[in-house]
């Protein structure tokens, strides 16, 4: 072994120490020392994670407790690590992308007064994500789960002077609380039925849960395993931004671009995908839950791809692309292709981080202009950014031999071989998604980098390539965006990639065989390949050859265009029904419940009643002795009469 299990705790702790050093003591030690400490801590975590992955893929395995927090009623609350192929892959992806983001931040946030605070946040973000993926129990999982949620709130609202940033981080926080409520109910159900929070104990007890039922509404019997899986998936829907809990993710663009890359590529949004993959022994026992996962993923992949077609903000195009690709991963999970879902998670992390950082490079050069309608012709001034963005777009579109081709085609083929309810719809959705993905990916390329320049004259005079500290992470991310598919597709399709970390039942063999060359040779004879090429061709026609056509089509199909621009009305629905409805209900309860019933009737009413009663009783208290004697005689007669005649 290259690294002892006793060193595993150092991986997240290195990020935590870096976060404390940069975030708490950043102003004292200075900007340079702060970013060196943050990069050093995350860099150390990446090196150790790589060594751990090497050991794991050569047979190493660890599942143990590091610290016992409490013991109550026979239930142990522990901090522990599960180091297997699934966690090892996640550790490498998280730390590598985070390291690239840290380096990139030096250039992007150079002039920001919150420089050291930002480094502290992103290092803390990495720590929380590592605690999540390395956990061996639900307690630690929930700690990391809420940790990434908390830090995302701080990062999305990093520029807190902006009203839009405040609204965006509040939106992200509230939507994720909806998902997290379901998640914690699922954990509570597991604890109640199994009596343990340890993964191994829960998975061992899973077959018995399959047999346990209860009677729900209308006399319908529900299996507890289905309820648990659905509740856990609600949590995954919130974190991984699946319809209808997706609305927070596009608004997270209000945060600085480096954190957009970190949230959308390797951390937080991948937590839900990881959760379902980790819980595969549970989900495999419930076909109902798997069907729900499959359909929700297909809807997200398709609907969000359509919305990406009409976005003009360069970051929002990539953001809606993230939503769509997360839908692809969720579809793979629903089809029981867990290893393929993680395969796409890994390749997507590289090229999506690349696209976000390339968009940030463009924004720097454009003096923070993000509207693609004000760009054009940038490839001449920014060749490195253009080339790396082109590589990321080719990978996203699924063009061979780039990484996205292998993982996306594997998902499509796995869904094609699935027979659970909803698989037919999901297959059509992911196929159409290929066309849409290629179109909006190269729409960005043609609008930003090709054609005549639409940049204002002042910006055009000072337009130049970003500094090396910005372009270096782009180049380093472009490499795995090309080669990771070649390296991982074989082990993924033959089942050796994640091994026993996930349940493998239901996975297809993949397109055309079990290797990269087989998939490449099969590509020209498959629908996804030609749909991707058609999408790129259409993007060239609409945004390079005939740039007036998009406006014409938008006018002819105005209703559909407005629906997409308004993002199907999800935001308006939530604001008017849930937000305004909650405020209206609160106002009603305050007016009638608090003021009129509690204060008016109960408090003030009681006081008024006592006052009126006191007026009455004052009249009885005359002060004359014969009145009191007469009252005593009447009372005595009444008492004796009751005793005699009862």
XYZ file of C-alpha atoms in Angstrom:
646
model
C 0.000 0.000 0.000
C 1.171 3.515 -0.817
C -0.723 5.102 2.069
C -1.707 3.737 5.467
C -5.379 3.862 6.573
C -4.252 5.968 9.538
C -3.573 8.764 7.042
C -7.087 8.783 5.565
C -8.299 11.424 8.019
C -5.557 13.766 6.789
C -7.283 14.141 3.410
C -10.330 16.114 4.635
C -8.432 17.648 7.545
C -5.879 19.195 5.178
C -8.732 21.092 3.512
C -10.210 22.080 6.886
C -6.894 23.460 8.138
C -6.464 25.332 4.855
C -9.973 26.787 5.210
C -9.309 27.978 8.764
C -5.918 29.400 7.847
C -7.113 31.284 4.759
C -10.558 32.256 6.009
C -9.925 33.116 9.657
C -6.326 34.316 9.559
C -6.200 35.480 5.947
C -6.059 39.195 6.704
C -3.237 38.679 9.202
C -1.066 36.467 7.042
C -1.767 38.303 3.764
C -3.307 37.380 0.426
C -0.337 35.458 -0.930
C 0.105 33.313 2.181
C -3.639 32.697 2.304
C -3.911 31.353 -1.236
C -0.719 29.320 -0.810
C -2.120 27.721 2.328
C -5.456 26.946 0.635
C -3.832 25.551 -2.512
C -1.312 23.617 -0.452
C -4.020 21.991 1.668
C -6.200 21.032 -1.296
C -3.127 19.969 -3.286
C -2.079 17.661 -0.455
C -5.617 16.230 -0.366
C -5.444 15.596 -4.117
C -2.073 13.819 -3.912
C -3.236 11.637 -1.018
C -6.550 10.921 -2.778
C -4.646 9.814 -5.879
C -2.500 7.484 -3.779
C -5.605 6.121 -2.062
C -7.245 5.502 -5.453
C -4.139 3.660 -6.625
C -4.273 1.418 -3.556
C -8.019 0.838 -3.899
C -7.819 -0.185 -7.533
C -5.100 -2.630 -6.532
C -7.301 -4.321 -3.954
C -7.198 -2.086 -0.852
C -10.378 -1.608 1.176
C -11.146 0.129 4.460
C -14.303 0.457 6.525
C -13.737 1.653 10.049
C -14.666 4.070 12.799
C -12.434 7.026 13.521
C -14.341 8.569 16.427
C -17.414 7.637 18.445
C -19.405 10.761 19.088
C -22.133 9.300 21.284
C -23.930 6.095 22.264
C -27.629 6.341 23.051
C -30.075 3.490 23.493
C -27.669 1.078 21.880
C -27.333 3.288 18.803
C -23.810 4.444 18.003
C -23.210 7.849 16.457
C -19.790 7.650 14.816
C -17.376 9.338 12.462
C -15.914 6.767 10.121
C -14.544 6.219 6.642
C -15.504 3.833 3.866
C -12.709 3.693 1.306
C -13.730 1.696 -1.748
C -13.694 2.325 -5.527
C -16.776 4.593 -5.394
C -15.393 6.871 -2.692
C -11.892 6.800 -4.233
C -13.186 8.019 -7.606
C -15.180 10.781 -5.939
C -12.198 11.848 -3.818
C -9.931 12.203 -6.855
C -12.538 14.076 -8.904
C -13.462 16.445 -6.063
C -9.898 17.303 -5.053
C -8.588 17.677 -8.636
C -11.360 19.998 -9.777
C -11.143 21.911 -6.500
C -7.380 22.326 -6.953
C -7.885 23.720 -10.464
C -10.523 26.119 -9.143
C -8.180 27.270 -6.360
C -5.404 28.060 -8.852
C -7.858 29.781 -11.194
C -9.169 31.907 -8.333
C -5.798 33.640 -7.963
C -6.366 35.346 -11.298
C -10.148 35.684 -11.287
C -10.516 37.154 -7.787
C -7.280 39.163 -7.786
C -8.992 42.530 -7.324
C -11.764 41.371 -4.993
C -11.635 42.661 -1.390
C -12.975 39.301 -0.144
C -10.025 37.399 -1.660
C -8.904 35.511 1.454
C -12.462 34.886 2.597
C -13.243 33.260 -0.753
C -10.299 30.885 -0.458
C -11.461 29.948 3.023
C -14.945 29.178 1.731
C -13.895 26.989 -1.197
C -11.432 25.022 0.940
C -14.192 24.478 3.510
C -16.511 23.435 0.675
C -14.001 20.791 -0.367
C -13.690 19.554 3.221
C -17.468 19.107 3.546
C -17.686 17.252 0.235
C -14.848 14.917 1.216
C -16.520 14.117 4.530
C -19.663 13.277 2.565
C -18.081 10.918 0.042
C -15.763 9.228 2.560
C -18.474 8.517 5.154
C -19.430 5.012 6.207
C -22.611 5.995 8.050
C -25.639 8.229 7.663
C -24.619 10.590 10.478
C -21.401 11.665 8.793
C -23.139 11.658 5.425
C -25.683 14.131 6.790
C -22.918 16.272 8.283
C -21.177 16.589 4.927
C -24.540 16.973 3.176
C -25.517 19.976 5.291
C -21.955 21.290 5.212
C -21.916 21.684 1.433
C -25.369 23.261 1.640
C -24.214 25.821 4.205
C -21.042 26.773 2.340
C -22.914 26.984 -0.962
C -25.198 29.542 0.704
C -22.155 31.606 1.680
C -20.556 31.289 -1.765
C -23.633 32.034 -3.877
C -24.180 35.157 -1.794
C -20.474 35.991 -1.684
C -21.119 39.406 -3.256
C -23.702 40.206 -0.626
C -23.941 43.839 -1.679
C -26.014 42.676 -4.644
C -29.719 42.165 -4.046
C -29.772 39.449 -6.714
C -27.050 37.485 -4.890
C -28.981 37.649 -1.611
C -32.133 36.375 -3.312
C -30.168 33.617 -5.082
C -28.511 32.212 -1.975
C -31.784 32.370 -0.034
C -33.495 30.533 -2.888
C -30.798 27.849 -2.918
C -31.040 27.485 0.851
C -34.839 27.148 0.934
C -35.131 24.762 -2.026
C -32.442 22.532 -0.576
C -34.248 22.544 2.769
C -37.228 20.985 1.014
C -35.041 18.183 -0.300
C -33.160 17.828 2.976
C -36.433 17.404 4.876
C -37.196 14.306 2.827
C -33.604 13.158 3.230
C -33.642 13.335 7.031
C -37.028 11.583 7.121
C -35.456 8.780 5.096
C -32.566 8.540 7.556
C -35.049 8.527 10.443
C -36.966 5.674 8.799
C -33.738 3.706 8.376
C -32.797 4.271 12.016
C -36.270 3.311 13.236
C -36.476 0.090 11.225
C -32.866 -1.086 11.352
C -31.627 0.493 14.579
C -28.299 1.515 13.060
C -26.846 4.295 10.932
C -23.949 2.227 9.632
C -24.061 1.490 5.900
C -22.988 -2.133 6.287
C -25.686 -2.866 8.871
C -28.370 -1.140 6.812
C -27.412 -2.919 3.597
C -27.344 -6.259 5.398
C -30.860 -5.616 6.716
C -32.182 -4.369 3.356
C -33.713 -7.712 2.219
C -35.813 -7.849 5.394
C -37.031 -4.296 4.760
C -38.307 -5.435 1.382
C -40.797 -7.696 3.139
C -42.085 -5.057 5.569
C -45.250 -3.272 4.472
C -47.773 -0.865 5.940
C -51.208 0.226 4.838
C -51.306 3.693 3.387
C -54.231 5.873 2.266
C -57.097 4.191 0.401
C -55.972 0.778 1.621
C -52.861 0.731 -0.571
C -49.966 -1.317 0.771
C -46.532 0.345 0.705
C -43.203 -1.364 1.122
C -40.939 0.344 3.611
C -37.963 -0.074 1.271
C -39.815 1.979 -1.372
C -40.655 4.719 1.121
C -37.040 4.906 2.307
C -35.682 5.073 -1.238
C -38.158 7.765 -2.308
C -37.390 9.894 0.752
C -33.650 9.581 0.181
C -34.168 10.461 -3.474
C -36.045 13.633 -2.503
C -32.826 14.712 -0.810
C -30.885 13.806 -3.940
C -33.342 15.809 -6.067
C -32.624 18.921 -4.010
C -28.834 18.635 -4.068
C -28.576 17.447 -7.669
C -31.211 19.932 -8.862
C -33.723 17.578 -10.439
C -37.139 18.776 -11.601
C -39.019 20.265 -9.757
C -36.305 21.138 -7.192
C -33.976 22.525 -9.869
C -34.803 26.219 -9.679
C -31.931 27.170 -7.376
C -29.083 26.044 -9.617
C -29.320 28.617 -12.481
C -29.588 31.430 -9.935
C -26.397 30.226 -8.254
C -24.627 31.969 -11.159
C -24.816 35.091 -8.984
C -21.756 33.776 -7.195
C -18.230 34.210 -8.602
C -17.410 32.010 -11.596
C -14.872 29.784 -9.767
C -17.527 28.622 -7.345
C -19.945 28.090 -10.209
C -17.416 25.631 -11.612
C -16.949 23.923 -8.244
C -20.671 23.640 -7.412
C -21.754 22.593 -10.897
C -18.923 20.223 -11.720
C -17.515 18.256 -8.800
C -19.212 19.190 -5.555
C -22.742 19.604 -4.194
C -24.705 18.765 -7.351
C -22.880 15.451 -7.597
C -23.780 14.644 -3.976
C -27.245 13.434 -4.944
C -25.854 11.206 -7.691
C -23.299 9.788 -5.266
C -26.010 9.188 -2.659
C -28.180 7.070 -4.946
C -25.140 5.142 -6.192
C -24.018 4.494 -2.602
C -27.545 3.373 -1.701
C -27.775 1.020 -4.691
C -28.371 -2.036 -2.438
C -31.577 -0.304 -1.299
C -32.734 1.043 -4.657
C -32.257 -2.328 -6.330
C -34.953 -3.720 -4.049
C -37.597 -1.229 -5.200
C -38.589 -1.123 -8.850
C -41.044 1.676 -8.041
C -38.286 3.921 -6.711
C -36.061 3.095 -9.691
C -38.844 4.058 -12.104
C -39.358 7.357 -10.308
C -35.623 8.072 -10.488
C -35.573 7.197 -14.191
C -38.543 9.407 -15.137
C -37.416 12.383 -13.044
C -33.957 12.196 -14.615
C -35.393 11.989 -18.136
C -37.647 15.002 -17.542
C -34.727 17.023 -16.186
C -32.426 16.065 -19.062
C -34.985 17.004 -21.700
C -36.686 20.072 -20.223
C -33.485 21.801 -19.133
C -31.826 21.171 -22.506
C -34.677 23.066 -24.176
C -34.245 26.007 -21.782
C -30.500 26.132 -22.529
C -31.352 26.827 -26.194
C -32.655 30.340 -25.452
C -30.171 31.546 -22.827
C -27.950 34.480 -23.775
C -25.908 34.687 -20.573
C -22.789 32.589 -21.189
C -22.771 31.211 -17.632
C -26.462 30.332 -17.693
C -26.031 28.294 -20.883
C -23.459 26.186 -19.060
C -25.652 26.120 -15.924
C -28.667 24.688 -17.755
C -26.304 22.298 -19.462
C -25.333 21.071 -15.991
C -28.985 20.493 -15.127
C -29.489 18.467 -18.293
C -26.367 16.361 -17.735
C -27.343 15.681 -14.138
C -30.567 14.363 -15.626
C -28.517 11.944 -17.739
C -26.740 10.678 -14.626
C -30.052 10.263 -12.820
C -31.456 8.329 -15.767
C -28.490 5.962 -15.549
C -29.152 5.488 -11.825
C -32.790 4.665 -12.531
C -31.700 2.096 -15.118
C -29.487 0.463 -12.441
C -26.371 1.519 -14.375
C -24.731 2.958 -11.271
C -21.138 2.610 -12.455
C -22.026 4.288 -15.757
C -23.655 7.157 -13.846
C -20.450 7.652 -11.837
C -18.442 7.344 -15.051
C -20.428 10.222 -16.562
C -20.141 12.123 -13.281
C -16.349 11.928 -13.513
C -16.032 12.878 -17.185
C -18.659 15.594 -16.808
C -16.816 17.103 -13.848
C -13.742 17.676 -15.998
C -15.317 19.181 -19.095
C -18.008 21.100 -17.207
C -15.431 22.718 -14.899
C -13.447 23.484 -18.057
C -16.450 25.191 -19.679
C -17.239 27.254 -16.597
C -13.650 28.392 -16.191
C -13.447 29.171 -19.923
C -16.620 31.245 -19.560
C -14.968 33.025 -16.639
C -11.893 33.729 -18.768
C -14.161 35.316 -21.379
C -15.921 37.359 -18.692
C -12.564 38.667 -17.402
C -11.513 39.705 -20.909
C -14.925 41.295 -21.553
C -14.781 43.365 -18.351
C -17.520 41.224 -16.748
C -19.857 41.290 -19.733
C -21.752 37.962 -19.822
C -24.227 38.470 -22.687
C -23.124 36.450 -25.720
C -24.936 38.884 -28.011
C -22.194 41.389 -27.160
C -19.332 39.019 -28.002
C -18.161 37.431 -31.243
C -14.779 36.909 -32.890
C -12.998 36.239 -29.585
C -10.998 33.275 -30.900
C -8.442 35.593 -32.496
C -7.739 37.432 -29.241
C -8.120 34.463 -26.878
C -6.731 31.356 -28.631
C -6.077 29.282 -25.477
C -9.510 30.000 -24.027
C -11.099 29.247 -27.398
C -9.286 25.944 -27.903
C -10.032 24.672 -24.396
C -13.659 25.794 -24.626
C -13.931 23.968 -27.965
C -12.565 20.787 -26.357
C -15.082 21.108 -23.506
C -17.937 21.679 -25.972
C -16.944 18.670 -28.075
C -16.855 16.538 -24.927
C -20.216 17.881 -23.806
C -21.765 17.258 -27.218
C -20.552 13.650 -27.114
C -18.265 13.765 -30.146
C -15.734 10.929 -30.313
C -13.051 10.522 -29.099
C -13.689 13.049 -26.317
C -14.638 11.885 -22.823
C -18.315 12.811 -22.972
C -18.857 10.525 -25.960
C -18.042 7.363 -24.051
C -20.018 8.115 -20.894
C -23.077 9.564 -22.644
C -23.312 6.727 -25.161
C -22.968 4.200 -22.363
C -25.927 5.816 -20.566
C -28.066 5.785 -23.715
C -27.297 2.145 -24.337
C -28.003 1.195 -20.711
C -31.396 2.909 -20.873
C -32.107 1.204 -24.191
C -31.589 -2.184 -22.523
C -33.703 -1.293 -19.473
C -37.238 -2.671 -19.187
C -38.586 -0.951 -16.090
C -41.646 1.340 -16.417
C -40.663 4.676 -17.945
C -37.609 3.368 -19.789
C -39.172 3.961 -23.216
C -39.804 7.637 -22.469
C -36.352 7.982 -20.922
C -34.685 6.527 -24.012
C -36.429 9.006 -26.317
C -35.600 11.863 -23.924
C -31.870 11.108 -23.781
C -31.704 10.640 -27.555
C -33.352 14.009 -28.208
C -31.122 15.469 -25.507
C -28.058 14.577 -27.590
C -29.283 16.786 -30.440
C -30.166 19.644 -28.102
C -26.880 19.381 -26.175
C -24.783 19.606 -29.323
C -26.863 22.550 -30.530
C -26.640 24.735 -27.413
C -22.981 23.804 -26.820
C -21.897 25.038 -30.219
C -24.361 27.906 -30.117
C -22.155 29.198 -27.305
C -18.992 28.566 -29.329
C -20.262 30.307 -32.465
C -21.825 33.266 -30.646
C -18.838 33.951 -28.384
C -15.829 33.041 -30.508
C -16.856 33.096 -34.178
C -18.427 35.588 -36.557
C -18.037 39.350 -36.562
C -17.116 41.079 -33.325
C -20.028 42.646 -31.432
C -17.758 43.843 -28.630
C -17.973 47.531 -27.762
C -14.979 49.550 -29.063
C -13.509 50.347 -25.649
C -13.461 46.703 -24.563
C -12.169 45.609 -27.977
C -9.088 47.815 -27.624
C -8.054 46.121 -24.388
C -9.162 42.586 -25.320
C -6.458 39.966 -24.721
C -5.888 36.432 -23.481
C -6.251 35.826 -19.756
C -3.085 35.467 -17.622
C -1.408 32.084 -17.221
C -2.881 31.526 -13.757
C -6.285 31.454 -15.469
C -5.342 29.527 -18.614
C -3.234 26.865 -16.834
C -6.264 25.246 -15.118
C -8.044 25.317 -18.487
C -5.245 23.345 -20.120
C -5.007 20.897 -17.204
C -8.778 20.296 -17.277
C -8.752 19.874 -21.068
C -6.464 16.841 -20.764
C -8.887 14.612 -18.764
C -11.743 15.997 -20.893
C -10.085 14.112 -23.734
C -8.450 11.049 -22.157
C -10.651 10.125 -19.153
C -13.212 8.424 -21.385
C -10.541 6.227 -22.980
C -9.192 5.216 -19.591
C -12.444 4.500 -17.776
C -14.858 3.129 -20.368
C -13.449 -0.408 -20.387
C -13.456 -0.904 -16.592
C -16.900 0.703 -16.407
C -18.549 -1.577 -18.916
C -16.940 -4.799 -17.680
C -17.911 -4.020 -14.087
C -14.429 -3.629 -12.618
C -14.597 0.169 -12.303
C -16.566 0.287 -9.057
C -16.615 -3.411 -8.317
C -18.669 -4.315 -5.257
C -19.189 -0.637 -4.318
C -22.476 -0.686 -6.197
C -25.014 -3.268 -7.170
C -24.457 -4.047 -10.836
C -27.713 -5.746 -11.763
C -29.542 -4.241 -14.686
C -26.508 -2.737 -16.388
C -26.153 -3.382 -20.061
C -22.962 -4.329 -21.682
C -22.514 -1.023 -23.404
C -22.524 -0.110 -27.043
C -20.603 -2.323 -29.408
C -18.521 -4.216 -26.895
C -16.423 -3.570 -23.838
C -13.741 -1.128 -24.895
C -13.006 2.306 -26.286
C -12.086 1.040 -29.740
C -15.276 -1.003 -29.954
C -17.354 2.067 -29.092
C -15.476 4.228 -31.600
C -15.958 1.689 -34.369
C -19.650 1.418 -33.526
C -20.228 5.184 -33.319
C -20.896 5.885 -37.052
C -23.694 3.325 -36.949
C -25.487 4.766 -33.920
C -28.147 7.447 -33.549
C -26.325 9.548 -30.883
C -23.334 10.167 -33.167
C -25.421 11.521 -36.025
C -27.752 13.476 -33.750
C -24.715 15.226 -32.255
C -23.355 16.102 -35.703
C -26.773 17.385 -36.789
C -26.923 19.547 -33.660
C -23.513 21.091 -34.402
C -24.462 21.656 -38.042
C -27.713 23.383 -37.066
C -25.851 25.598 -34.602
C -23.472 26.626 -37.399
C -26.375 27.368 -39.745
C -28.296 29.460 -37.218
C -25.443 31.360 -35.611
C -22.772 31.573 -38.290
C -24.234 30.981 -41.750
C -27.695 32.570 -41.246
C -27.553 34.548 -37.966
C -30.921 36.245 -38.645
C -32.853 32.986 -38.564
C -32.990 32.546 -34.730
C -34.778 35.865 -34.300
C -37.174 35.005 -37.121
C -38.005 31.590 -35.630
C -38.426 33.093 -32.155
C -40.981 35.481 -33.638
C -42.858 32.745 -35.497
C -43.018 30.533 -32.418
C -43.431 33.297 -29.870
C -45.463 31.253 -27.386
C -42.948 28.397 -27.226
C -40.126 30.922 -27.024
C -41.759 32.722 -24.075
C -42.340 29.409 -22.299
C -38.636 28.565 -22.586
C -37.488 32.086 -21.640
C -39.750 31.905 -18.585
C -38.325 28.436 -17.789
C -41.778 26.800 -17.887
C -43.013 29.139 -15.164
C -41.484 27.181 -12.277
C -40.097 30.314 -10.629
C -43.390 32.201 -10.961
C -45.319 29.197 -9.658
C -43.135 28.874 -6.578
C -43.090 32.619 -5.919
C -46.840 33.146 -6.344
C -48.141 29.897 -4.872
C -45.619 28.836 -2.262
C -43.824 32.074 -1.365
C -46.785 34.465 -1.683
C -49.150 31.776 -0.401
C -46.985 31.255 2.671
C -46.855 34.991 3.289
C -50.637 35.261 2.832
C -51.210 32.349 5.212
C -48.829 33.928 7.694
C -50.651 37.249 7.400
C -54.016 35.543 7.933
C -52.776 33.634 10.958
C -51.260 36.815 12.371
C -54.374 38.911 11.784
C -56.999 36.402 12.838
C -55.091 33.871 14.878
C -52.763 36.135 16.817
C -54.430 39.536 16.938
C -58.127 38.609 16.999
C -58.225 35.158 18.621
C -55.173 35.003 20.899
C -54.760 38.695 21.725
C -58.374 39.753 21.124
C -60.469 36.881 22.395
C -58.189 34.999 24.778
C -56.008 37.712 26.318
C -57.956 40.959 25.979
C -61.287 39.079 25.984
C -60.445 37.356 29.246
C -59.416 40.653 30.798
C -62.636 42.279 29.586
C -64.715 39.368 30.967
C -63.037 39.647 34.351
C -63.704 43.371 34.318
C -67.408 42.903 33.533
C -67.710 40.159 36.137
C -66.070 42.367 38.733
C -68.651 45.096 38.082
C -71.431 42.547 38.698
C -69.852 41.174 41.834
C -69.256 44.661 43.205
C -72.996 45.218 43.191
C -73.509 42.092 45.341
C -70.979 43.314 47.887
C -73.249 45.973 49.505
C -71.514 46.161 52.899
C -74.737 45.629 54.926
C -74.588 42.835 57.552
C -78.218 41.793 57.083
C -77.592 41.237 53.360
C -74.772 38.810 54.150
C -76.879 37.099 56.872
C -79.760 36.679 54.461
C -77.374 35.158 51.854
C -76.027 32.722 54.470
C -79.588 31.642 55.440
C -80.515 31.073 51.783
C -77.332 29.043 51.250
C -77.928 26.963 54.390
C -81.525 26.207 53.346
C -80.364 25.190 49.875
C -77.666 22.905 51.308
C -80.038 21.221 53.781
C -82.643 20.778 51.061
C -80.121 19.064 48.832
C -79.019 16.737 51.639
C -82.623 15.869 52.588
C -84.140 15.344 49.149
C -81.231 13.743 47.280
